[in-house]
Coordinates of C-alpha atoms and ligand atoms in Angstrom, one line a residue:
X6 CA 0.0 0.0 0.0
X7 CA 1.4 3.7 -0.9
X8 CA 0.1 4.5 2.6
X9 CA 2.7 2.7 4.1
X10 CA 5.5 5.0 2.5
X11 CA 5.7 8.1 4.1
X12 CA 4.9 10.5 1.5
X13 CA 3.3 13.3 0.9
X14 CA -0.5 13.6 1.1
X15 CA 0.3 15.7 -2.1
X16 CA 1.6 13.2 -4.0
X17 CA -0.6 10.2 -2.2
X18 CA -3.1 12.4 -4.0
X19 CA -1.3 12.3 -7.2
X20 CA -0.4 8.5 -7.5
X21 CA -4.6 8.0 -6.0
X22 CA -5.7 10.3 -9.3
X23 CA -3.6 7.7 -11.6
X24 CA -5.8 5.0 -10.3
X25 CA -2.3 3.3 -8.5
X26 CA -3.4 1.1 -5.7
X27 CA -0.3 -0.3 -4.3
X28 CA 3.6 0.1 -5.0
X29 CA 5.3 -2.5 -7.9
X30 CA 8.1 -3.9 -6.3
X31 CA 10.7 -1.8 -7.5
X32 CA 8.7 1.0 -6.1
X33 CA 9.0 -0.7 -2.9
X34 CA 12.4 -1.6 -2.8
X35 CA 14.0 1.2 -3.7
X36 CA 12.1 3.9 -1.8
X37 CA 14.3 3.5 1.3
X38 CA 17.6 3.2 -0.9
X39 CA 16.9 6.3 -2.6
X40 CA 15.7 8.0 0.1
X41 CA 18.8 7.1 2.2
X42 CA 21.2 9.0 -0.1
X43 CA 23.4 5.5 -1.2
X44 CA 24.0 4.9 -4.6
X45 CA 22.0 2.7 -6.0
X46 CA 21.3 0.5 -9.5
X47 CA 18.1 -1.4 -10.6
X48 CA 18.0 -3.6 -13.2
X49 CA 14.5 -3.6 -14.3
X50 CA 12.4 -3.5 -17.7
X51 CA 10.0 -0.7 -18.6
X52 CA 6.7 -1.9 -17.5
X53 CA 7.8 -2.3 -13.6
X54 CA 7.0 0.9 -13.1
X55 CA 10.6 2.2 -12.6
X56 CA 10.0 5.7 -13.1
X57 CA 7.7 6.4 -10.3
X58 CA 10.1 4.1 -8.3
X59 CA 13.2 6.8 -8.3
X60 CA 10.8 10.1 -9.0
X61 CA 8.3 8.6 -5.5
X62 CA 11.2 9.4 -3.4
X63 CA 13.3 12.1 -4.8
X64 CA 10.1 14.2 -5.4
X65 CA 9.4 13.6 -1.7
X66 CA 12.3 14.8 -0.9
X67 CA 13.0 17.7 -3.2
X68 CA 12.2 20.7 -1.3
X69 CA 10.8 24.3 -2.8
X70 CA 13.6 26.5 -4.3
X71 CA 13.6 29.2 -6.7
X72 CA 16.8 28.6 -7.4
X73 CA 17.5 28.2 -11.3
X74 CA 19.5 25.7 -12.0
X75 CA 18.5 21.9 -11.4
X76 CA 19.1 20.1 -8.4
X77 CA 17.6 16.6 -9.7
X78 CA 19.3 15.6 -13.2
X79 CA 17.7 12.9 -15.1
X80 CA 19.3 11.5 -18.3
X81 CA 17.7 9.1 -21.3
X82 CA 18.8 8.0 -24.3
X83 CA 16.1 9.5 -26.6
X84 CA 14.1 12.3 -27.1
X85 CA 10.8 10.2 -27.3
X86 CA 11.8 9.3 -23.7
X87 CA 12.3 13.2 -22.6
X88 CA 9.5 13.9 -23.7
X89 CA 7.3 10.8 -22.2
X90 CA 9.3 11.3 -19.0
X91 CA 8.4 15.3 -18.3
X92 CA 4.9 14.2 -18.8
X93 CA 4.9 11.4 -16.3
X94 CA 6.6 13.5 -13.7
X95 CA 4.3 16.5 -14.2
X96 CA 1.4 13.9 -13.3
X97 CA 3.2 12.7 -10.2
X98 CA 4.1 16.6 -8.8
X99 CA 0.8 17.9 -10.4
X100 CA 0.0 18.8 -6.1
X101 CA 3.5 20.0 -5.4
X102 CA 5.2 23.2 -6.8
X103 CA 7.6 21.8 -9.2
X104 CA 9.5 22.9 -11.8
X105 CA 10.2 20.0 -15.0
X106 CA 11.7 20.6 -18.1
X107 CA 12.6 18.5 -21.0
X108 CA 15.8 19.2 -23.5
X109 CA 16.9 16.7 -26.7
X110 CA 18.5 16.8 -29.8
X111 CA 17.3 17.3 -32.9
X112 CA 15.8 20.7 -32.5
X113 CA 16.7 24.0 -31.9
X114 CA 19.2 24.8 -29.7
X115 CA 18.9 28.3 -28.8
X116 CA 14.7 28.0 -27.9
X117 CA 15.7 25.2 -25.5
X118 CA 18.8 27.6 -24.0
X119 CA 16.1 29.9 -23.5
X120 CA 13.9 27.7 -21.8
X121 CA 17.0 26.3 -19.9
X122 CA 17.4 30.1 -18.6
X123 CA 14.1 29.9 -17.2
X124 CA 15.4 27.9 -14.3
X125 CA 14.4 24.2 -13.5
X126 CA 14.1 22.0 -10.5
X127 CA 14.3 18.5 -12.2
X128 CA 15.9 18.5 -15.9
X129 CA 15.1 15.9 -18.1
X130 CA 18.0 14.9 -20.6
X131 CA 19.8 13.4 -23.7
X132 CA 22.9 13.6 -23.3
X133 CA 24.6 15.5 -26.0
X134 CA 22.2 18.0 -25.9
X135 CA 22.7 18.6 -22.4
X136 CA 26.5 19.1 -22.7
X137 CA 26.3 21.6 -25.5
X138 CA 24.3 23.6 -23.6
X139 CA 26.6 23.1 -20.8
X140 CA 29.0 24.5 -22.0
X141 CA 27.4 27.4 -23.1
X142 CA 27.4 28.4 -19.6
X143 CA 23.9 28.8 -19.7
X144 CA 22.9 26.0 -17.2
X145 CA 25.1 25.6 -14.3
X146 CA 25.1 22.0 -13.6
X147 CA 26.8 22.6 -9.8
X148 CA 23.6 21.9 -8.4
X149 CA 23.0 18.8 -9.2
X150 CA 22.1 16.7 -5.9
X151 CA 20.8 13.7 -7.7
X152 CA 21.4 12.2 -11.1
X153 CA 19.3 9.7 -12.5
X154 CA 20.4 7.9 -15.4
X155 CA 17.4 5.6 -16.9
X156 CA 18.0 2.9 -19.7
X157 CA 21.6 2.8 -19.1
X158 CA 22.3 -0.3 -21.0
X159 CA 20.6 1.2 -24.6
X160 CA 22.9 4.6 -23.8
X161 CA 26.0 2.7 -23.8
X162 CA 25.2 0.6 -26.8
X163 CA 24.1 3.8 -29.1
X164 CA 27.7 4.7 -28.0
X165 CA 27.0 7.4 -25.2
X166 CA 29.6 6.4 -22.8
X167 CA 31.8 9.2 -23.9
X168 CA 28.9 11.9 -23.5
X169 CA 27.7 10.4 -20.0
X170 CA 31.5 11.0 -19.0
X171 CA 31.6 14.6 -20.5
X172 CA 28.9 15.4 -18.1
X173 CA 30.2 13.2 -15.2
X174 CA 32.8 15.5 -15.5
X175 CA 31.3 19.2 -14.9
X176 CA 29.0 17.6 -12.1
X177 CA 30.0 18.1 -8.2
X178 CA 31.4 14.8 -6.9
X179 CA 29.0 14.8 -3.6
X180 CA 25.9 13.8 -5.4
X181 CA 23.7 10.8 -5.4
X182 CA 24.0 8.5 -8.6
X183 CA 21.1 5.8 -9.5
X184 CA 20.8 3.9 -12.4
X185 CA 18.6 1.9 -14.4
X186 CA 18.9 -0.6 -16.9
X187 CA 17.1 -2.8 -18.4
X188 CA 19.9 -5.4 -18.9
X189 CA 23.4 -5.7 -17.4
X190 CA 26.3 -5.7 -19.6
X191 CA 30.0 -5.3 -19.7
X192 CA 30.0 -1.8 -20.2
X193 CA 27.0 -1.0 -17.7
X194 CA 29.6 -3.0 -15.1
X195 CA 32.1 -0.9 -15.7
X196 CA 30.3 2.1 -15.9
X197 CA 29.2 0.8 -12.2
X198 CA 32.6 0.5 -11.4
X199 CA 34.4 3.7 -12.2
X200 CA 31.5 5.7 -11.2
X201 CA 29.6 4.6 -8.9
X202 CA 30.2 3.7 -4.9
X203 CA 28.9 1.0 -3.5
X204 CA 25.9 0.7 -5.1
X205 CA 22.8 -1.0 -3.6
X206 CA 21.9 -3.3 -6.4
X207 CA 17.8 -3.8 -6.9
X208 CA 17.3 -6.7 -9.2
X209 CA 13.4 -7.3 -10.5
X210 CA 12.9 -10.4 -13.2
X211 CA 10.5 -9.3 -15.8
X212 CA 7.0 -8.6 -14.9
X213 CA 4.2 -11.0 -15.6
X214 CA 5.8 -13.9 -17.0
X215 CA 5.4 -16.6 -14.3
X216 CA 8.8 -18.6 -14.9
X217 CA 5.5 -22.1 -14.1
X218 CA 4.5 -21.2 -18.2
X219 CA 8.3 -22.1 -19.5
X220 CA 9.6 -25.4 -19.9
X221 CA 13.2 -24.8 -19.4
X222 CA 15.9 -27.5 -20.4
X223 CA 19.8 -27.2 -21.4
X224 CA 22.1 -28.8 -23.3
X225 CA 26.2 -29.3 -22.6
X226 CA 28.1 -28.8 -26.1
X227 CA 31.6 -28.2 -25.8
X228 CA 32.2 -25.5 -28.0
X229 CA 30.4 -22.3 -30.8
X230 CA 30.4 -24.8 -33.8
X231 CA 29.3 -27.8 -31.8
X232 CA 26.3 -25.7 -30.9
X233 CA 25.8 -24.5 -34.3
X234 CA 25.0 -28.3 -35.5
X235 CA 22.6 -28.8 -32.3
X236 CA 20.7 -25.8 -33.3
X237 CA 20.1 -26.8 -36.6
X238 CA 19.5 -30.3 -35.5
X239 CA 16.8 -28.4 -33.4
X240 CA 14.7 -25.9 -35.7
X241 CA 15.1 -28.8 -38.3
X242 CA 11.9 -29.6 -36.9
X243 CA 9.4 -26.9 -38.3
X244 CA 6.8 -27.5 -37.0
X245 CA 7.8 -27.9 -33.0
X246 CA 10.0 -25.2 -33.7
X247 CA 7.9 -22.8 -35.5
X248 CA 8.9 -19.1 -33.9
X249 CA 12.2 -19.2 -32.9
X250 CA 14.1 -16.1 -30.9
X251 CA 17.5 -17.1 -30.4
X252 CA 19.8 -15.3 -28.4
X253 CA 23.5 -14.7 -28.2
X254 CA 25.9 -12.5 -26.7
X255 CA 27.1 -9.7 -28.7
X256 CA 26.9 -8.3 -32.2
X257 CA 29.8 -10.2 -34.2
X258 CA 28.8 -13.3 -32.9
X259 CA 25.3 -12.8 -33.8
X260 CA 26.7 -12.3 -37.4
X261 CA 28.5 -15.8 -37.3
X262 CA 25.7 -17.4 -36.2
X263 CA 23.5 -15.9 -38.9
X264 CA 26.8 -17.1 -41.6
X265 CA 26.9 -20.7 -40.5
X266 CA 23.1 -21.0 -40.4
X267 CA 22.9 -19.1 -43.7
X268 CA 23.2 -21.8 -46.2
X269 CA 20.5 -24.5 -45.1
X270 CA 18.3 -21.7 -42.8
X271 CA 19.0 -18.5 -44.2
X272 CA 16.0 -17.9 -46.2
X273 CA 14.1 -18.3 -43.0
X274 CA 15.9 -16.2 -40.5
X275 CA 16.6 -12.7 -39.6
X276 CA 18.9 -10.8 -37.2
X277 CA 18.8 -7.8 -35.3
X278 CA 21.2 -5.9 -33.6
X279 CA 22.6 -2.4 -33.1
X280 CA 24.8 -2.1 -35.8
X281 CA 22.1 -2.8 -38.2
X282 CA 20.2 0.2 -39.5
X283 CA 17.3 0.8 -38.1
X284 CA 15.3 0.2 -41.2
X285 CA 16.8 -3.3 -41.2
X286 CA 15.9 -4.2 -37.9
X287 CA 12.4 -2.9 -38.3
X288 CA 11.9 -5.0 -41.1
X289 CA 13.5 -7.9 -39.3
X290 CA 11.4 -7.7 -36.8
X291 CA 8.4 -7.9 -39.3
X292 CA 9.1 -10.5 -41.0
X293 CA 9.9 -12.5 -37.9
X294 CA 6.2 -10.9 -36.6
X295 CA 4.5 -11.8 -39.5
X296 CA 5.7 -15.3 -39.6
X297 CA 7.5 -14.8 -43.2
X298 CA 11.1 -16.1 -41.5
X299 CA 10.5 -18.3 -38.7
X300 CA 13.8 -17.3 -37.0
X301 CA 15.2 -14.6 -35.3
X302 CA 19.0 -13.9 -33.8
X303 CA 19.3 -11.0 -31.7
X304 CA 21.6 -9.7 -29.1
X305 CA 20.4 -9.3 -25.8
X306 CA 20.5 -5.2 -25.5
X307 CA 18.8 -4.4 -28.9
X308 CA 15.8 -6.7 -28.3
X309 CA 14.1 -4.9 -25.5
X310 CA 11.2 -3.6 -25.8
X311 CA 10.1 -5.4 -29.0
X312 CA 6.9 -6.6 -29.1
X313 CA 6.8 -10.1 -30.2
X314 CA 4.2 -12.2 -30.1
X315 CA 3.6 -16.5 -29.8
X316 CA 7.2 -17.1 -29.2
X317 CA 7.4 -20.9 -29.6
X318 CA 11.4 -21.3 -28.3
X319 CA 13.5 -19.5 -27.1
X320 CA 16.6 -20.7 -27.4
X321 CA 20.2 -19.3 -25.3
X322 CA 22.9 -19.6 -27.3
X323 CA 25.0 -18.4 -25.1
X324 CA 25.1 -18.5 -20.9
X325 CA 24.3 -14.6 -20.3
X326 CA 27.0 -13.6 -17.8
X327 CA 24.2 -11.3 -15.6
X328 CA 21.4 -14.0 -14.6
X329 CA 18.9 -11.5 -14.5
X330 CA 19.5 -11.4 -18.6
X331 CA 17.9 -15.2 -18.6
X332 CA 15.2 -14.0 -16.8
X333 CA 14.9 -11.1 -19.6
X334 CA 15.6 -13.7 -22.7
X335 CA 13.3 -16.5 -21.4
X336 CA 10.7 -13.7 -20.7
X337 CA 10.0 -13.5 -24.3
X338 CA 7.8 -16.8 -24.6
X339 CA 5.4 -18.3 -21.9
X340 CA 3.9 -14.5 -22.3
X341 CA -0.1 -14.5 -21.8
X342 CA -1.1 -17.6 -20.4
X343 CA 0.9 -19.4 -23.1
X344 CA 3.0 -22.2 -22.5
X345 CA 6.6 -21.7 -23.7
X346 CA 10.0 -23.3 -23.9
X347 CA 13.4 -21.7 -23.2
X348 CA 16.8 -23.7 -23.7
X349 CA 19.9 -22.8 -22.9
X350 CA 23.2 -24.2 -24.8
X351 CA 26.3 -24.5 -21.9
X352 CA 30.0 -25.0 -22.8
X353 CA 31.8 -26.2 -19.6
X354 CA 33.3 -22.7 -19.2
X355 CA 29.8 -21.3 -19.0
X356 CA 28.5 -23.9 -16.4
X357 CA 29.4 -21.1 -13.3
X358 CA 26.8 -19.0 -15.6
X359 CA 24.3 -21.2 -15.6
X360 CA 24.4 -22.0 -11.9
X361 CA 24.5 -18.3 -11.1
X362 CA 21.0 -18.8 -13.5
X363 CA 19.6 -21.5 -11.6
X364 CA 20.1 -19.9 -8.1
X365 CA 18.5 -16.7 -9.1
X366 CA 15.4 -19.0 -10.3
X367 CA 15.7 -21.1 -7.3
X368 CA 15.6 -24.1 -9.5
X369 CA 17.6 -26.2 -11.6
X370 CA 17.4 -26.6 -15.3
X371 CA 16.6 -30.2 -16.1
X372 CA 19.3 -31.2 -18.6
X373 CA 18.8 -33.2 -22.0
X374 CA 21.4 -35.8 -23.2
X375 CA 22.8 -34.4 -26.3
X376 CA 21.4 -36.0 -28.7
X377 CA 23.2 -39.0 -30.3
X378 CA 23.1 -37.7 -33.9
X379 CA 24.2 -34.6 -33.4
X380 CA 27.6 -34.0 -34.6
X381 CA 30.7 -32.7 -32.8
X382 CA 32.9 -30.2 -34.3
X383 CA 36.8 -29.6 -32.5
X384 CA 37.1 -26.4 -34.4
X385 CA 37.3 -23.3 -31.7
X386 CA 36.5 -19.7 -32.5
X387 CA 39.5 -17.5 -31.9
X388 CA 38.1 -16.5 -28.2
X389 CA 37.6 -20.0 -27.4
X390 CA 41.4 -21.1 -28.3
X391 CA 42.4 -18.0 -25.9
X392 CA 40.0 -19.1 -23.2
X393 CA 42.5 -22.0 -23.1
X394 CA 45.4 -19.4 -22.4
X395 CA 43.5 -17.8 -19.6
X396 CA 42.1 -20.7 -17.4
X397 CA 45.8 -21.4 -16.5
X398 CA 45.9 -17.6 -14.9
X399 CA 42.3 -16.7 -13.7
X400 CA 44.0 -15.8 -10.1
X401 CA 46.4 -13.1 -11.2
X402 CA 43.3 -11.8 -13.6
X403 CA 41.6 -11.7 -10.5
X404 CA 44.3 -10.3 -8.0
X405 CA 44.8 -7.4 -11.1
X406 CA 41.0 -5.7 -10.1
X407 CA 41.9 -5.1 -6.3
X408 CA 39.8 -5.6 -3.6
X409 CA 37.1 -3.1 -4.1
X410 CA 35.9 -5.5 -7.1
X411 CA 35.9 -8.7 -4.5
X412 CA 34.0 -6.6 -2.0
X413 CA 31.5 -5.5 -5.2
X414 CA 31.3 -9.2 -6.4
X415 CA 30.5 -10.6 -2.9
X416 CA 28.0 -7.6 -1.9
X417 CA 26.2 -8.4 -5.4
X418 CA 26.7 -12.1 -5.0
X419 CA 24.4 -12.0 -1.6
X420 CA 21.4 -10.6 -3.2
X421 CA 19.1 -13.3 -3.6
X422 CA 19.9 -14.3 -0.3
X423 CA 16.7 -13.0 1.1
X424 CA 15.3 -16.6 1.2
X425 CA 16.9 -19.9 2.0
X426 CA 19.7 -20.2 -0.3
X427 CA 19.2 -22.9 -3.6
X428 CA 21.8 -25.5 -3.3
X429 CA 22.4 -26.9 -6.6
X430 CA 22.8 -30.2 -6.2
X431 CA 26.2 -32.1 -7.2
X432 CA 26.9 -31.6 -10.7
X433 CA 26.5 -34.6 -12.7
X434 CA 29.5 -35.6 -15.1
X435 CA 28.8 -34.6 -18.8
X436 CA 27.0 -38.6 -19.5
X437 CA 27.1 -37.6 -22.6
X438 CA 28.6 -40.0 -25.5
X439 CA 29.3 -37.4 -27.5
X440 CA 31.9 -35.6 -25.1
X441 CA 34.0 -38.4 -25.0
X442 CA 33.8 -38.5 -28.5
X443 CA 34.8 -34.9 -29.1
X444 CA 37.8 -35.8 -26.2
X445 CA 39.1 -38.2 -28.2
X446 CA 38.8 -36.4 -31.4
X447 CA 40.6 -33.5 -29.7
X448 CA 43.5 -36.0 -28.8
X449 CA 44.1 -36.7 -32.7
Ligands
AMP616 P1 7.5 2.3 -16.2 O1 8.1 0.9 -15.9 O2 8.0 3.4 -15.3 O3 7.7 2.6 -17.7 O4 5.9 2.2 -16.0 C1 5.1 1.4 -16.7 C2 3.6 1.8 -16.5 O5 3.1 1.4 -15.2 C3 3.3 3.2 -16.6 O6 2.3 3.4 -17.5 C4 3.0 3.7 -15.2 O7 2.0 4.7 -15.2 C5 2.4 2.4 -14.6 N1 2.6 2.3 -13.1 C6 3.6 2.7 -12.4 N2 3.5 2.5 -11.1 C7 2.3 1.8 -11.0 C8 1.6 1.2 -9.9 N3 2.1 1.3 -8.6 N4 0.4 0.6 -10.1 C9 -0.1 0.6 -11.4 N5 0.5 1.1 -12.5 C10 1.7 1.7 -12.3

């Protein structure tokens, strides 16, 4: 209940008027992070409800200023999202004296400047517009208290980081950071990492898909082109596998998936991901839709938000490294009271992955035998032959990122622990034939 937050009757009011009965759970659990000043990330989808979950307590806490230059900074990727976001947080303050403004690319500058000179509470931002008119000395950023930056993950992969940093830059250190993203990446780590302290980390698995509606099972292949031949061993069956969404980390490999497949499935399979046009992707994503290709490769970062429909499989190429991306992949099928299936391809170096996986979901993933005539192929990708170099020096890797980074990893490590933790049971040895096959092929 909203009643139990302490907030203002003005914005009880507010949130009442929307028709909001009680608080998501982001909204719940980040109220008190927020509100107690720490840094803090949440990885959670549009549709949680994440905006009211950071503006619920820093509007509560903003306090009436005339001041004109911002104290709360919020940043997006798009200007479709400034302007969506002004609009939202105008509803929300509509009882409290608050001053919102929205700026973007694309238009003109020097109207926006003027607007800018107005004076603002909470500023609403892309950010390259932002820093050009930063440094125009026309907005002072100094002020800033609070910076939000929403939909971290799609920032970084249109290639923001540098901008983000620009503006990093000309903002006072003593301020309160939170973040949200949709997915975690690499770069979002990082970003973590050299900006942030200490974050509180707020994790929510997409909303309405109960994980009861997927049948979830996983196969052990030792290696990229081993995998290739299961999945075409798999959506050989056309019928069974009749929408397919497969995923896999990262753009090139997404593009050697969609070459080896090319030959026998090609005429039956798109791809999307960010280094595609955008006219590309939309028609992808229309054919996939419309059922003229029943296959579809993306990357994890570029398919959020897409509204696909009667997912038959989905199927993991890849162990994400972040768990909660699973829960985001498999999320795509099982949708409206549909049963779905999700399966998720392991190499032995992925199998810490997948457990990190199975402890988020509190349950195992029942494993398959690979199947008998499935072929094995020894030839390794480039990364996979250098894996082979690394594995015989993972401690110095590890020593090299100093102990903040073990404190990070065993702070985030410990936050499922709110229930009795999932012991995964013993892992069983590979049983399958086919392993011992590719071993002794490897010998050669
Ligand atoms: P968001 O995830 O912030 O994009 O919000 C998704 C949608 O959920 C928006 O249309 C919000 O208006 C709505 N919403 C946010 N909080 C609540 C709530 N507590 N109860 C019902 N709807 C909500």
């Amino acid at each position: 209940m909203f009643e139990n937050l302490n907030i203002s009757k003005q914005l009880k009011n507010a949130i009442a008027d929307l028709g909001f009965t009680k608080p998501t759970p982001i909204q719940e659990e980040s109220f008190s992070v927020i509100r107690s000043g720490k840094d803090m990330v949440g990885i959670a989808q549009t549709g949680t409800g994440k905006t009211l979950a950071y503006m619920l307590p820093l509007l509560q806490d903003l306090k009436y200023s005339d001041q004109l230059n911002p104290r709360i900074l919020i940043m997006v990727p798009t200007r479709e999202l400034v302007i969506q976001l002004v609009e939202q947080i105008e509803t929300y303050s509509k009882y409290i004296n608050v001053r919102v403004l929205g700026i973007y690319g694309g238009t003109n500058i020097n109207t926006q400047k003027q607007a800018v000179a107005q004076g603002c509470d909470i500023l609403v931002a892309t950010p390259g517009r932002l820093y050009d008119i930063a440094v125009t000395g026309v907005l002072q950023l100094k002020g800033v208290r609070k910076l939000v930056i929403d939909e971290v993950d799609v920032m970084l992969d249109l290639g923001f980081r540098r901008q983000i940093t620009n503006i990093f830059d000309i903002l006072k250190e003593r301020r309160q950071n939170i973040m949200f993203s949709a997915t975690m990446t690499e770069e979002v780590d990082t970003l973590i990492d050299d900006f942030f302290i200490t974050p509180t980390k707020i994790s929510i698995a997409v909303s309405g898909t109960p994980l009861e509606n997927i049948e979830q099972k996983t196969y052990l292949a030792p290696n990229f082109y081993t995998k290739i031949n299961l999945l075409k061993h798999l959506i050989a069956d056309k019928e069974e596998f009749n929408k397919v969404l497969v995923f896999i980390s990262g753009k090139k490999l997404a593009d050697k998936l969609f070459e080896e497949i090319e030959e026998e499935y090609g005429h039956e399979t798109c791809i999307i991901h960010s280094n595609k046009t955008q006219n590309y992707r939309i028609r992808s994503i229309e054919q996939f839709n419309e059922g003229e290709n029943r296959i579809l490769i993306a990357t994890d970062v570029i398919s959020r938000g897409l509204d696909l429909d009667k997912i038959s499989h989905v199927i993991n190429f890849d162990v994400p490294h972040y768990p909660e991306n699973y829960m985001h992949r498999i999320g795509r099928t099982g949708r409206a009271e549909e049963r779905g299936q999700a399966i998720l391809f392991y190499t032995e170096k992925e199998e810490k992955d997948k457990i990190a996986i199975e402890n988020l979901m509190k349950q195992e993933i029942p494993e398959i035998e690979f199947p008998e005539d499935v072929s094995f192929n020894s030839q390794l990708l480039p990364e996979e032959k250098n894996r082979i170099v690394d594995v015989k020096k993972p401690k110095k890797k590890q020593e090299e990122r100093g102990p903040a980074f073990h404190e990070k990893k065993l702070k985030n490590q410990k936050r499922n622990s709110g229930s009795p933790a999932f012991k995964k049971k013993k892992h069983k040895k590979p049983k399958t034939k086919g392993d011992k096959k590719f071993n002794r092929r490897n010998k050669r």
